[in-house]
């Protein structure tokens, strides 16, 4: 028998993702699950039918490595209509296994041993392990204050000749904040004259509220020329379990991303790509998403009025961060656990995304849920 107990781990400090931990705990204790980010309502039946039709029509073998041409065409049209820049259909767009696939491919393609990558905290949990597994070093910058602002002077001080990449995420998970046009212009000025690659995680690009415009890196020429922009159909079309996403980038960068994409997945789900190519023809299928989720956000916050949970309304994403300092001094990880086990409501403790796991007494609640679920959750939160 081989003995694997002492095998050196490639990621010795990586733990099971908080999303798996909290979802499992929610299932175990039969809790309302506002932890992991996914809707508890179904994707559009029309979209399911399109997938089924594509299967029946025989699109069941490998599609082209970078995706089916008609879907790449639709993506290119959509970005041009929204952000005013055209990506080349044949060489600058790639369909990936969720945005996770795109993030992994992009980081792995460029980050080598000793390279530094600037990451803003709190940060989505896949960035740092992927950087480290490639021998890179995450350089962390904490977003500041209740509204999670970036101190661009601090970013400037962290940039040096080892900085290979900088990762941004807007609208931002978990805080629900968004980058403003000024933020993007500051970043554009900072990166000018450098060879730093920008990885822009824009999976919530269509989930943005209060008539705020999404500031895609694609809109800014000084960013677009160095940016890999990632998006997720799972978030936009309520089907996170399909694991479909894409990235766009200038040709020279995409050529390198393909080398990794060919190793990790080679290509992704053919019938689903056919279906999305058809479905994207109707912009209403994604342009109404902001108002749809804004209603959910408003409903959730209204239901919480008069409770001891407080927070700045999310400007984007389907997460609402709530402070509970008025209720208890417990650590957020402990409180989240107790809330799940004793009160049957699961959330995500924000500290796990923070620099040095700083505990600001904040929990993240996913409001991509039916009104009935949100009502039940609010009832529980009012008990405190
Ligand atoms: N980035 C962020 C910020 C996310 O919240 C998520 C989770 N959906 C992803 C990337 C991964 O997206 P996907 O499910 O398409 O892999
Ligand atoms: N993006 C989702 C969230 O933030 C989770 C995705 C995952 O489970 N890795 O909740």
PDB file of C-alpha atoms and ligand atoms in Angstrom, residues 19 35-37 124 173 204 235 319 364, ligand 2:
ATOM      1  CA  UNK A  19     -18.776  28.260   0.558  1.00  0.00           C
ATOM      2  CA  UNK A  35     -24.497  31.654   2.293  1.00  0.00           C
ATOM      3  CA  UNK A  36     -23.084  30.468  -1.062  1.00  0.00           C
ATOM      4  CA  UNK A  37     -24.003  32.777  -3.943  1.00  0.00           C
ATOM      5  CA  UNK A 124     -12.906  36.255  -3.678  1.00  0.00           C
ATOM      6  CA  UNK A 173     -17.950  40.203  -3.808  1.00  0.00           C
ATOM      7  CA  UNK A 204     -21.621  40.628 -11.576  1.00  0.00           C
ATOM      8  CA  UNK A 235     -24.481  34.640 -12.412  1.00  0.00           C
ATOM      9  CA  UNK A 319     -24.889  40.044  -1.551  1.00  0.00           C
ATOM     10  CA  UNK A 364     -22.672  38.425   4.007  1.00  0.00           C
TER      11      UNK A 364
HETATM   12  N1  LIG B   2     -19.273  32.978  -5.934  1.00  0.00           N
HETATM   13  C1  LIG B   2     -20.026  32.262  -4.961  1.00  0.00           C
HETATM   14  C2  LIG B   2     -20.052  33.050  -3.672  1.00  0.00           C
HETATM   15  O1  LIG B   2     -19.345  34.001  -3.489  1.00  0.00           O
HETATM   16  C3  LIG B   2     -19.499  30.895  -4.629  1.00  0.00           C
HETATM   17  C4  LIG B   2     -18.810  30.130  -5.651  1.00  0.00           C
HETATM   18  C5  LIG B   2     -18.181  28.911  -5.038  1.00  0.00           C
HETATM   19  O2  LIG B   2     -18.826  28.191  -4.320  1.00  0.00           O
HETATM   20  N2  LIG B   2     -16.919  28.732  -5.267  1.00  0.00           N
HETATM   21  O3  LIG B   2     -20.798  32.689  -2.811  1.00  0.00           O
END
